Short mmCIF file of C-alpha atoms in Angstrom, two decimals:
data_model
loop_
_atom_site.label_atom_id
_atom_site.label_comp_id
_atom_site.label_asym_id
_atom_site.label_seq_id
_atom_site.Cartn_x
_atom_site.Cartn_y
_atom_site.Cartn_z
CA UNK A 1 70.52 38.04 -53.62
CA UNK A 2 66.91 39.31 -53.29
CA UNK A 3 66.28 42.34 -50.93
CA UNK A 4 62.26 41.87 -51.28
CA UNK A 5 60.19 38.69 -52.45
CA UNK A 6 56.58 39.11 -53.68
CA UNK A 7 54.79 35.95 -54.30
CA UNK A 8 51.44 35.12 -56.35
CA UNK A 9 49.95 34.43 -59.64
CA UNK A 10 51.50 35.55 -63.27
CA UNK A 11 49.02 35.08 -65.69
CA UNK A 12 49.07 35.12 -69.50
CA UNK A 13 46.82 38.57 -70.23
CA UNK A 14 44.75 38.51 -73.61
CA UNK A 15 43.03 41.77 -74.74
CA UNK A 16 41.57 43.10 -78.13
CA UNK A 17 43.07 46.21 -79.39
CA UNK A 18 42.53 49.45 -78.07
CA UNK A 19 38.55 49.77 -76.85
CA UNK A 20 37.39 47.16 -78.78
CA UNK A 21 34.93 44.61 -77.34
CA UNK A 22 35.75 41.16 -77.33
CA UNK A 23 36.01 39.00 -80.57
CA UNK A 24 35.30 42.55 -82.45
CA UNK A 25 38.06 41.18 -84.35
CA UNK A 26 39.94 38.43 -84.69
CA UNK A 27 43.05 39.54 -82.54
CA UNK A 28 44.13 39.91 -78.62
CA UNK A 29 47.01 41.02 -77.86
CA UNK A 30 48.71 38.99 -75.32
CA UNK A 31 51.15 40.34 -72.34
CA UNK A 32 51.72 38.96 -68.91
CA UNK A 33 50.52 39.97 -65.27
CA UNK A 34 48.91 39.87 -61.81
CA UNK A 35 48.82 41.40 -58.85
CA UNK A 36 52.86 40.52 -57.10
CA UNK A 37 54.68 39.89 -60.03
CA UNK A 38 53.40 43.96 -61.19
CA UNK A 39 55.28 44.68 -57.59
CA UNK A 40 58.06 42.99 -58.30
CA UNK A 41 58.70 44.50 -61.65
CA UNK A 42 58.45 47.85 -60.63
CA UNK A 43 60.47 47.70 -57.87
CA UNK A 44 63.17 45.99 -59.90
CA UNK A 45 62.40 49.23 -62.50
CA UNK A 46 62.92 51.24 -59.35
CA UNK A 47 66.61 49.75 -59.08
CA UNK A 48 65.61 47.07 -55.72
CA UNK A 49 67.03 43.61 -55.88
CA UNK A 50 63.09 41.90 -56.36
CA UNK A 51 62.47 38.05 -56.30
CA UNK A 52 59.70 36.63 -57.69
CA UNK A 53 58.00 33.34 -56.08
CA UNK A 54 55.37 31.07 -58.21
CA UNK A 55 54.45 28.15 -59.85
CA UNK A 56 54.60 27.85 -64.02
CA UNK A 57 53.67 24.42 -66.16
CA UNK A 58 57.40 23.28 -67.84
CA UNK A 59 56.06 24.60 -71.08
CA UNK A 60 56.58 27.24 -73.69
CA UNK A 61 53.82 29.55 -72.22
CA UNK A 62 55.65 29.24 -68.55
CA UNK A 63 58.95 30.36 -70.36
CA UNK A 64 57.55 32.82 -72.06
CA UNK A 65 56.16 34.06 -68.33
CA UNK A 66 59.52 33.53 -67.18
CA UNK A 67 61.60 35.46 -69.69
CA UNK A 68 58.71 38.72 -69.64
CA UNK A 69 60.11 38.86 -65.51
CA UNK A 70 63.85 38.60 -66.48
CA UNK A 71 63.54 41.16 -69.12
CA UNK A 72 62.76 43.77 -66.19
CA UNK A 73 65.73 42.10 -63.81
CA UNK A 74 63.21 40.15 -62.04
CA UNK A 75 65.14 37.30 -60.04
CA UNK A 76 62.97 34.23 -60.88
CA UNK A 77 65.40 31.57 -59.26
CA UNK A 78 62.80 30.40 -56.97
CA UNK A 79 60.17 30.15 -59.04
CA UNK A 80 59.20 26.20 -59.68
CA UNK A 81 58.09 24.72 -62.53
CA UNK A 82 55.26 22.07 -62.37
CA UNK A 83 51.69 21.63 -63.00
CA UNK A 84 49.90 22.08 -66.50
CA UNK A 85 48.52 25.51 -67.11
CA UNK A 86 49.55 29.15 -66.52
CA UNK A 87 46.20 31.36 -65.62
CA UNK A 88 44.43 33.38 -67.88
CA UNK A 89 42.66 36.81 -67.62
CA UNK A 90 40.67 38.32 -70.45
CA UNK A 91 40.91 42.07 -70.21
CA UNK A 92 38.04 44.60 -72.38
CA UNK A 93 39.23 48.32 -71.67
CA UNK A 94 35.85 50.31 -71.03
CA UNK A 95 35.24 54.30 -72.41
CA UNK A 96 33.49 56.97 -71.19
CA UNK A 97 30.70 54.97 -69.08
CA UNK A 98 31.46 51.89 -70.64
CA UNK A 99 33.79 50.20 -67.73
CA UNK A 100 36.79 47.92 -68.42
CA UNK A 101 35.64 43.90 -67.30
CA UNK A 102 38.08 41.15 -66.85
CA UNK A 103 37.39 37.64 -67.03
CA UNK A 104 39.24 35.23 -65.09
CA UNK A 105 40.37 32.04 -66.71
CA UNK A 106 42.85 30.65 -63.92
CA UNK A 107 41.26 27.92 -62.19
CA UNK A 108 43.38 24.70 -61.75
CA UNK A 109 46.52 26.84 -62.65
CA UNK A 110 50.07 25.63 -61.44
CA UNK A 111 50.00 28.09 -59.17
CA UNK A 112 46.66 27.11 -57.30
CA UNK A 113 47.38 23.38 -57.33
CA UNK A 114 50.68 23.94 -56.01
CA UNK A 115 51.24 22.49 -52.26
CA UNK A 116 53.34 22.91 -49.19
CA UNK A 117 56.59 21.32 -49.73
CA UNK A 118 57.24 23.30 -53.24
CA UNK A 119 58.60 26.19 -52.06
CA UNK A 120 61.50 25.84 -49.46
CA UNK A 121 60.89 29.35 -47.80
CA UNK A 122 64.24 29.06 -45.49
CA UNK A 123 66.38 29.36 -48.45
CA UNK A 124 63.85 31.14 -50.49
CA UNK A 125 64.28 34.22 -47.76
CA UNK A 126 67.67 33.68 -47.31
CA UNK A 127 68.86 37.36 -46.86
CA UNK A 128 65.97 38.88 -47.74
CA UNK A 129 64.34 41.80 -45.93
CA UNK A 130 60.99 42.51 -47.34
CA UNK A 131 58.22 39.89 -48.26
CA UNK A 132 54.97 40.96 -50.12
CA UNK A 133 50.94 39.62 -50.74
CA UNK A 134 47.96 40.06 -51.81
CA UNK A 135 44.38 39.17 -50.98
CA UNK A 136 44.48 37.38 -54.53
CA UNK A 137 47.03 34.56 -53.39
CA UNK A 138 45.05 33.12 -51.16
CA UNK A 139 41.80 33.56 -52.57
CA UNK A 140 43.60 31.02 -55.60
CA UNK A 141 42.81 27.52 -53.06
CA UNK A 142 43.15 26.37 -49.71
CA UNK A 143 46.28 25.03 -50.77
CA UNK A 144 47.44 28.70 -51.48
CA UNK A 145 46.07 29.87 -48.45
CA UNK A 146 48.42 27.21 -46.71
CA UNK A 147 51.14 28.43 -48.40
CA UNK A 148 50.76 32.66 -47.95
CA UNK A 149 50.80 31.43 -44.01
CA UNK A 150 53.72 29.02 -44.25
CA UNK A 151 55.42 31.83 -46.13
CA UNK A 152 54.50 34.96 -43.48
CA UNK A 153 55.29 32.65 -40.72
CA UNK A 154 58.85 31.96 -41.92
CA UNK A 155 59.42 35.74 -42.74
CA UNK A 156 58.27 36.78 -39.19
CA UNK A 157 60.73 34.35 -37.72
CA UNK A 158 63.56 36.42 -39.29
CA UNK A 159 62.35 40.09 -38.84
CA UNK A 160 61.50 40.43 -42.20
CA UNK A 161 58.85 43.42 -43.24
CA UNK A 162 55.72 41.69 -44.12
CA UNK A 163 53.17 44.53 -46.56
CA UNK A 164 49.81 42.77 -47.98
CA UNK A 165 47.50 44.44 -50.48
CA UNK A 166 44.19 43.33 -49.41
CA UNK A 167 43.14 43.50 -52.66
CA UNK A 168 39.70 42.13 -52.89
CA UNK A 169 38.16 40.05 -55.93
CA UNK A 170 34.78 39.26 -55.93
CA UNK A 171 34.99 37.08 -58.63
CA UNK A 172 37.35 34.78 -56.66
CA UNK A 173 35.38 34.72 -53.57
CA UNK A 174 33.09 36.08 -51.42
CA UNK A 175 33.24 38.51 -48.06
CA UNK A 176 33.21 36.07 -46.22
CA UNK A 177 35.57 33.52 -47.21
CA UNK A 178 37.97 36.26 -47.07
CA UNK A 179 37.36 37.48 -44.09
CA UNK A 180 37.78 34.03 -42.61
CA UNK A 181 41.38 33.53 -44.25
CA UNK A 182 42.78 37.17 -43.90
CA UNK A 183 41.79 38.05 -41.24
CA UNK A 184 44.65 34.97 -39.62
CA UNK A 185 47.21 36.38 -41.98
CA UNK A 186 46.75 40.04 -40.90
CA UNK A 187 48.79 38.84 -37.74
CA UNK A 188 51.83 38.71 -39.74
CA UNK A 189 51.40 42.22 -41.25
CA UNK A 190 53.26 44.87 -40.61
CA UNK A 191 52.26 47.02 -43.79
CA UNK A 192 48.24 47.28 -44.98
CA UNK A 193 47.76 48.79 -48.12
CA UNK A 194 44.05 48.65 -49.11
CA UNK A 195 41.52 50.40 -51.65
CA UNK A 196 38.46 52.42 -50.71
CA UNK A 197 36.55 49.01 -50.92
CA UNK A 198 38.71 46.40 -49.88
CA UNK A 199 37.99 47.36 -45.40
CA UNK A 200 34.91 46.92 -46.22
CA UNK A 201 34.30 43.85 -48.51
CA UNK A 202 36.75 42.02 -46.40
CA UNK A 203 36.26 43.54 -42.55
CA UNK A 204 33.16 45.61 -42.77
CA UNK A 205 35.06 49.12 -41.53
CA UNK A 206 33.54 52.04 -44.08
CA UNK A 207 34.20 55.16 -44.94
CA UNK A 208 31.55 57.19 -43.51
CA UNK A 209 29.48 59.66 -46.12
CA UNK A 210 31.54 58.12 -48.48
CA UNK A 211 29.43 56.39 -52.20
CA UNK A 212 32.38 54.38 -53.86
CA UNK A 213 29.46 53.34 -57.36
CA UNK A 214 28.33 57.25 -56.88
CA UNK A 215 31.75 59.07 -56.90
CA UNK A 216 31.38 60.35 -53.47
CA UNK A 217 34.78 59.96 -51.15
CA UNK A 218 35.14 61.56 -47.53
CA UNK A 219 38.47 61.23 -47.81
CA UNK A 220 38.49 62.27 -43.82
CA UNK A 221 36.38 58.84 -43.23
CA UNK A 222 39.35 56.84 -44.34
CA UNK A 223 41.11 58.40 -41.60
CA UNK A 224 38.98 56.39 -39.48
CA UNK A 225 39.20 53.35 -41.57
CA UNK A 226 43.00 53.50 -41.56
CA UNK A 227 43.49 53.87 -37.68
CA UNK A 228 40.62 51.19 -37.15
CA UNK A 229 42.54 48.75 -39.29
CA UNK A 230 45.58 49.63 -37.16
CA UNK A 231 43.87 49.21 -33.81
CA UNK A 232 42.34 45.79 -34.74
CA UNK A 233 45.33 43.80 -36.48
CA UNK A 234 47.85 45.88 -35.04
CA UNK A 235 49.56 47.00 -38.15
CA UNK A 236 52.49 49.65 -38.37
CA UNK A 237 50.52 51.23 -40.70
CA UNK A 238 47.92 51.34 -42.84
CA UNK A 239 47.66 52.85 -46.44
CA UNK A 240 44.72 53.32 -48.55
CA UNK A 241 44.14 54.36 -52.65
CA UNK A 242 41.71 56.61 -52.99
CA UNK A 243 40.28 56.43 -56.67
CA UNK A 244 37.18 58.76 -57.81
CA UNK A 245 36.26 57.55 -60.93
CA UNK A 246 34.24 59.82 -63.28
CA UNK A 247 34.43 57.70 -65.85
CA UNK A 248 36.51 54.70 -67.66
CA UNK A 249 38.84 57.26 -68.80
CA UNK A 250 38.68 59.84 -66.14
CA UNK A 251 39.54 59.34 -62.80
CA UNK A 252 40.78 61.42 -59.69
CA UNK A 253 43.26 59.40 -57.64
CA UNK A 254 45.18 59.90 -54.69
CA UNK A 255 46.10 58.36 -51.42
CA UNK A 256 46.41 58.46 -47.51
CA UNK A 257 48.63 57.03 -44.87
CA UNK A 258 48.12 56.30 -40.94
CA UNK A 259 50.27 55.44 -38.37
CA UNK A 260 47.52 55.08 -36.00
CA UNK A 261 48.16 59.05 -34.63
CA UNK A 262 48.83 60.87 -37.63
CA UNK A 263 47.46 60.66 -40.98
CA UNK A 264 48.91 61.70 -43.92
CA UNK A 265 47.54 62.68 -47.43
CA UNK A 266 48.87 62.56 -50.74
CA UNK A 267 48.17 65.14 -53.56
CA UNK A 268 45.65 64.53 -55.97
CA UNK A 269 46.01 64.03 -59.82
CA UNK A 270 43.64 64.59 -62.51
CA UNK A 271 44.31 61.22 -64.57
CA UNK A 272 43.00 60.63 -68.12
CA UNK A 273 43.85 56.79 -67.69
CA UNK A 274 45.42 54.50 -70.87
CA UNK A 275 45.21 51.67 -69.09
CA UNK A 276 44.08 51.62 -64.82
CA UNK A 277 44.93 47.52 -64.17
CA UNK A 278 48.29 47.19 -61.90
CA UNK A 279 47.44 50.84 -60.61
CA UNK A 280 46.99 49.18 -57.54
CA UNK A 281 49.97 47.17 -57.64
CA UNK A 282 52.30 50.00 -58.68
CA UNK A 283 50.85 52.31 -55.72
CA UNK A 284 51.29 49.13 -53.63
CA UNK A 285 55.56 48.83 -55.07
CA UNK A 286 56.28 52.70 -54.84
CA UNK A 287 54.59 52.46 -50.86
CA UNK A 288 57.82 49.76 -50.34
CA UNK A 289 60.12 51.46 -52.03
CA UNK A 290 59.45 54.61 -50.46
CA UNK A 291 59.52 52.74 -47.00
CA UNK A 292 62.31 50.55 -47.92
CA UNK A 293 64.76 53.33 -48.82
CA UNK A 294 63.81 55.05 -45.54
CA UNK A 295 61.71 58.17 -46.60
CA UNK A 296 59.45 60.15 -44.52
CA UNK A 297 55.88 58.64 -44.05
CA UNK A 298 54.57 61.60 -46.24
CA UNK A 299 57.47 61.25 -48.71
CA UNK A 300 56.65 57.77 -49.46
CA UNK A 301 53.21 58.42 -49.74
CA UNK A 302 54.07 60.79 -52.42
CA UNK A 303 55.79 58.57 -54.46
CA UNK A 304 53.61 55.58 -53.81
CA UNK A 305 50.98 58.07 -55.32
CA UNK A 306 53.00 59.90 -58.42
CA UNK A 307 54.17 56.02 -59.46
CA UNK A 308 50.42 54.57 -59.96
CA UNK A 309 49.30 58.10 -61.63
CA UNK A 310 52.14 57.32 -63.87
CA UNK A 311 51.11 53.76 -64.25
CA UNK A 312 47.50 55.06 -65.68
CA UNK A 313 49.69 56.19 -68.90
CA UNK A 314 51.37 53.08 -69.66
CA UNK A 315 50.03 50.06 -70.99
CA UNK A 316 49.69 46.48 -69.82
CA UNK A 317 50.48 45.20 -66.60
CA UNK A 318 53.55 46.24 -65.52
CA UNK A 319 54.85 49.90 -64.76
CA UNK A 320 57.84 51.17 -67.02
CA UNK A 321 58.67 53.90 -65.23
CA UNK A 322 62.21 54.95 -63.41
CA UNK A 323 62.65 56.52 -59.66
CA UNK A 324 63.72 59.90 -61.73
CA UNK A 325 60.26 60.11 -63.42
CA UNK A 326 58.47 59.11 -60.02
CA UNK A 327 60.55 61.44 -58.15
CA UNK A 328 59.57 64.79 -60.79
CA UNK A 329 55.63 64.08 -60.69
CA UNK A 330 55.88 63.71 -57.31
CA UNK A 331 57.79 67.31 -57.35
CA UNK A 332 55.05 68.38 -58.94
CA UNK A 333 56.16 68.42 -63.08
CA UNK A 334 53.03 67.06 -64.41
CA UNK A 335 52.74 69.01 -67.56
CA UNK A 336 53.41 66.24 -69.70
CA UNK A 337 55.52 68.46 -71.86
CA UNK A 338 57.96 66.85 -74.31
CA UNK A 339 60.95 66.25 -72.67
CA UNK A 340 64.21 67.17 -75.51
#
């Protein structure tokens, strides 16, 4: 039986090879992802009993969805099958000051037609302990909007740990559209995890003397951010990413953590990034694990941060890494020496 549920999108990803632009040839290689069902691979990696919850079409591409999950353990007994299309994203990986752009083909997906009555959350939770989000879920529709709410307010009935990654898309919808349906859902939330953008895009708290476009983080000012976050949805705590990017391939990347008293930073890592999409997503799963197996606030930080620097290396979507990898970054082995 699942310990932690994450529900969302999975989406069919097509990319050309390597740093080509699009239709530079005539291939894409395609892989699956999005935003939960990255969480809910890693923390099945990680060894945690994971569920994830969605909608796929009854067709070959939803099996083929379907099967990418259970190859990682993923327990997709609740996911339900209806509807005609699984989302698309089109991913070009940027260089130097080239950036990476995605391209969202996912409207009218199962997933975003999908409607209250699909899901039977009762047994759905049934002995869970943990249920994740993201800002992306209910960005989808109204109807998945509905549905995120149904969902937290069933979870908070039974005590279960509610995290959301605020993750902000502005290519889904605008500030304030999503300030008008998260802000409701943030009184379910026990667990914030955010980016250096997403307070702002969604509540208007910044940073101070911070340039996000310019490569200019106070990472003090999140401090702020963090414990006014706290303060105004009365989260346990609040956890941002903290990404300086110097270019498509070179980034600086670490993270803080606030209980709304103390405020915790992670070390920072020098990243020469293969491939930066679920880096979010696999900070977002090493945060829960970290909490979940009852480390210190710091600890889990730690981890949380030394899982999405590992993420940078690996390709596609999901993170293929193990708790003993995590755990000797985190120590502080980041040679990247050959390991015989």
């Amino acid at each position: 039986m699942a310990e932690i549920i994450t529900f969302g999108e999975i989406m069919l990803r097509l990319k050309p090879e390597g740093y080509l632009r699009f239709f530079q040839n005539d291939r894409m290689e395609a892989t699956f992802g999005g935003g939960e069902a990255n969480v809910a691979v890693s923390l099945s990696n990680f060894g945690v009993d994971t569920a994830f919850v969605t909608k796929l079409p009854p067709h070959e591409i939803g099996a083929a969805a379907i099967r990418s999950l259970n190859s990682f353990g993923v327990d997709t007994g609740s996911i339900v099958r209806g509807g005609d299309r699984v989302g698309i994203y089109y991913l070009e990986t940027g260089a130097s000051q080239r950036p990476s752009k995605v391209i969202y083909d996912r409207a009218g997906s199962s997933i975003a037609q999908a409607v209250s009555g699909d899901f039977d959350w009762p047994a759905i939770f049934d002995g869970a302990k943990w249920f994740h989000f993201t800002g992306i879920t209910p960005a989808l529709s109204e109807n998945t909007a509905v549905l995120v709410k149904e969902a937290c307010r069933e979870a908070k009935k039974r005590d279960m740990t509610i995290s959301c990654d605020l993750n902000f898309r502005k290519k889904l919808w605008s500030s304030q559209e999503a300030q008008r349906i998260m802000e409701p859902l943030m009184d379910y939330v026990d667990i914030c995890i955010a980016n250096e953008e997403d307070a702002e895009k969604i509540f208007g708290i910044q940073a101070e003397d911070s340039d996000v476009n310019g490569g200019k983080l106070n990472h003090e000012g999140y401090c702020s951010v963090a414990s006014q976050l706290i303060e105004r949805f009365g989260f346990k705590y609040a956890a941002i990413t903290l990404r300086t990017s110097l270019s498509a391939n070179d980034n600086r990347w670490a993270a803080m953590i606030s209980d709304g008293s103390q405020c915790f930073f992670s070390k920072e890592y020098e990243i020469h990034i293969v491939d930066r999409v679920g880096g979010g997503d696999s900070f977002a799963a090493g945060l829960i694990y970290g909490l979940y197996k009852n480390m210190s606030l710091k600890d889990a930080l730690e981890f949380a941060a030394a899982a999405s620097c590992l993420k940078h290396s690996v390709e596609g979507d999901f993170n293929r890494v193990s708790v003993e990898e995590v755990n000797a970054l985190a120590a502080g082995d980041g040679s990247g020496r050959v390991q015989r």
